[in-house]
């Protein structure tokens, strides 16, 4: 299965519900959302009104972009759902959230995040190794946030636990413009 080389209509972004310790994380999330909107690319994201998720969504909305949130009921109940989106889908579980995001997206971009972001990243990577999709998966490695994880993945290859061809599925960009270029919308 070869990767899709068609410019995406919709990009799913996985990222934190926190801002992190460095203002650059939020600035890059805002830049990415703004530039997606400027290129007419829709944003699919976790539907929250907090953290980097809010930053990327609000920037895309401010730029006139289409923003679709997908959020599980448990998070709506905690009052973190963003009510100003183009569309907000409420799912029964986290699993159905990821499934819907995967179906709506033509590509995946990962910004800094924690357990939820890691889990989303590794699930779409596993789906691709199982040939369930051929969508680009790009890690936007802001300030080297993922450097340690990338070294660990190389360690997994060296230890024979991860095939090199599967390691190469994960594309890495150091800037928003590089990520957009990898998506074919630069």
Coordinates of C-alpha atoms in Angstrom, one line a residue:
X1 CA 0.0 0.0 0.0
X2 CA 1.5 3.3 -1.0
X3 CA 0.8 6.6 0.7
X4 CA -1.8 8.9 -0.7
X5 CA -0.1 11.7 -2.6
X6 CA -3.2 13.8 -3.2
X7 CA -3.4 17.0 -1.2
X8 CA -5.7 16.4 1.7
X9 CA -9.1 18.0 2.0
X10 CA -9.1 17.4 5.8
X11 CA -6.2 16.9 8.2
X12 CA -6.7 15.3 11.7
X13 CA -4.5 17.0 14.3
X14 CA -3.7 15.2 17.5
X15 CA -2.3 17.4 20.3
X16 CA -2.5 18.3 24.0
X17 CA -5.4 19.6 26.0
X18 CA -2.7 21.6 27.8
X19 CA -0.5 24.5 26.6
X20 CA 2.8 23.0 27.9
X21 CA 5.6 25.0 29.5
X22 CA 6.9 26.8 26.4
X23 CA 4.8 29.5 24.6
X24 CA 6.2 28.2 21.3
X25 CA 4.0 25.1 21.5
X26 CA 0.9 27.3 21.4
X27 CA 2.3 29.6 18.8
X28 CA 3.1 26.7 16.4
X29 CA -0.4 25.2 17.0
X30 CA -1.9 28.6 16.1
X31 CA 0.3 28.9 13.0
X32 CA -0.6 25.4 11.8
X33 CA -4.4 26.1 12.2
X34 CA -4.1 29.4 10.5
X35 CA -2.1 28.0 7.6
X36 CA -4.5 25.1 7.1
X37 CA -7.4 27.5 6.8
X38 CA -5.5 29.8 4.4
X39 CA -5.0 26.7 2.1
X40 CA -8.6 25.6 2.3
X41 CA -7.8 22.4 4.3
X42 CA -10.3 21.4 6.9
X43 CA -9.2 20.6 10.4
X44 CA -10.4 17.5 12.2
X45 CA -9.5 17.5 15.9
X46 CA -10.6 16.4 19.4
X47 CA -13.2 19.0 19.9
X48 CA -12.0 20.6 23.1
X49 CA -11.8 24.3 24.0
X50 CA -8.6 24.0 26.0
X51 CA -4.9 23.8 25.4
X52 CA -3.2 23.2 22.1
X53 CA -6.5 21.8 20.8
X54 CA -8.2 25.1 21.3
X55 CA -5.2 27.0 19.8
X56 CA -5.2 25.1 16.5
X57 CA -9.0 25.2 16.2
X58 CA -9.4 28.9 17.1
X59 CA -6.7 29.9 14.7
X60 CA -8.3 27.9 11.9
X61 CA -11.7 29.4 12.6
X62 CA -10.2 32.9 12.7
X63 CA -8.8 32.2 9.3
X64 CA -12.2 31.2 7.9
X65 CA -11.4 27.5 8.0
X66 CA -13.7 24.6 8.5
X67 CA -13.2 23.0 11.9
X68 CA -14.8 19.7 12.9
X69 CA -14.5 18.5 16.5
X70 CA -15.0 15.0 17.6
X71 CA -15.4 14.6 21.3
X72 CA -16.6 11.8 23.6
X73 CA -19.6 12.3 25.9
X74 CA -17.4 12.1 29.0
X75 CA -15.5 15.2 28.0
X76 CA -18.7 17.1 27.0
X77 CA -19.9 16.3 30.5
X78 CA -16.7 17.9 31.9
X79 CA -17.6 21.1 30.0
X80 CA -14.5 21.1 27.7
X81 CA -16.4 20.9 24.4
X82 CA -15.8 23.8 22.0
X83 CA -19.2 25.2 21.0
X84 CA -18.0 27.5 18.2
X85 CA -17.0 24.9 15.6
X86 CA -18.2 24.3 12.1
X87 CA -19.3 20.9 13.3
X88 CA -19.1 19.1 16.6
X89 CA -19.6 15.3 16.7
X90 CA -20.3 13.7 20.1
X91 CA -19.3 10.1 20.4
X92 CA -20.1 7.5 23.0
X93 CA -16.4 6.5 23.7
X94 CA -12.9 7.5 23.1
X95 CA -12.6 4.5 20.7
X96 CA -15.4 5.7 18.5
X97 CA -13.9 9.2 18.6
X98 CA -10.7 7.9 17.1
X99 CA -12.5 5.8 14.6
X100 CA -14.5 8.8 13.4
X101 CA -11.5 11.1 13.2
X102 CA -9.7 8.5 11.2
X103 CA -12.6 8.2 8.7
X104 CA -12.9 12.0 8.3
X105 CA -9.2 12.6 7.8
X106 CA -7.0 12.4 4.7
X107 CA -3.8 12.8 6.7
X108 CA -2.7 13.0 10.4
X109 CA -0.4 15.6 12.0
X110 CA 0.8 15.3 15.6
X111 CA 1.7 18.2 17.7
X112 CA 3.1 18.0 21.3
X113 CA 0.9 16.1 23.7
X114 CA 0.6 13.5 26.4
X115 CA -0.8 10.1 26.8
X116 CA -3.9 10.7 24.6
X117 CA -1.8 12.2 21.8
X118 CA 0.7 9.3 22.0
X119 CA -2.1 6.8 21.9
X120 CA -3.7 8.4 18.9
X121 CA -0.4 8.6 17.1
X122 CA 0.5 4.9 17.7
X123 CA -3.0 3.7 16.8
X124 CA -2.9 5.4 13.3
X125 CA 0.7 4.1 12.9
X126 CA -0.5 0.5 13.8
X127 CA -3.5 0.9 11.4
X128 CA -1.1 1.8 8.6
X129 CA 1.2 -1.2 9.3
X130 CA -1.9 -3.4 9.1
X131 CA -2.8 -1.7 5.7
X132 CA -6.1 -0.3 7.1
X133 CA -5.2 3.1 5.6
X134 CA -2.4 4.8 3.5
X135 CA -2.7 8.3 4.9
X136 CA 0.4 10.4 5.7
X137 CA 1.3 10.6 9.4
X138 CA 3.4 13.6 10.2
X139 CA 5.0 14.4 13.5
X140 CA 5.5 18.2 13.9
X141 CA 8.5 18.1 16.2
X142 CA 8.2 21.5 17.8
X143 CA 11.4 22.5 19.7
X144 CA 12.5 18.8 19.4
X145 CA 9.6 17.7 21.7
X146 CA 9.6 14.2 20.2
X147 CA 13.4 13.7 19.9
X148 CA 13.6 11.2 22.7
X149 CA 10.6 9.2 21.4
X150 CA 12.2 9.2 17.9
X151 CA 15.4 7.8 19.3
X152 CA 13.4 5.2 21.2
X153 CA 11.7 4.1 17.9
X154 CA 15.2 3.7 16.4
X155 CA 16.1 1.6 19.4
X156 CA 13.1 -0.6 18.7
X157 CA 14.4 -1.1 15.2
X158 CA 17.9 -1.9 16.4
X159 CA 16.4 -4.4 18.9
X160 CA 14.4 -6.1 16.2
X161 CA 11.0 -5.1 17.6
X162 CA 10.0 -2.7 14.9
X163 CA 10.7 -3.2 11.2
X164 CA 12.6 -0.3 9.5
X165 CA 9.9 0.0 6.8
X166 CA 7.3 0.5 9.5
X167 CA 9.5 3.0 11.4
X168 CA 9.7 5.0 8.1
X169 CA 5.9 5.5 8.1
X170 CA 6.2 8.2 10.6
X171 CA 7.3 11.4 8.8
X172 CA 9.0 14.1 10.9
X173 CA 8.8 17.9 10.3
X174 CA 10.6 20.5 12.3
X175 CA 8.4 23.4 11.1
X176 CA 4.8 24.1 10.1
X177 CA 5.9 24.9 6.5
X178 CA 7.8 21.6 6.3
X179 CA 4.7 19.7 7.5
X180 CA 2.5 21.5 5.0
X181 CA 5.0 20.7 2.3
X182 CA 4.9 17.0 3.3
X183 CA 1.1 17.2 3.0
X184 CA 1.3 18.7 -0.5
X185 CA -0.3 22.0 0.5
X186 CA 2.9 24.0 1.1

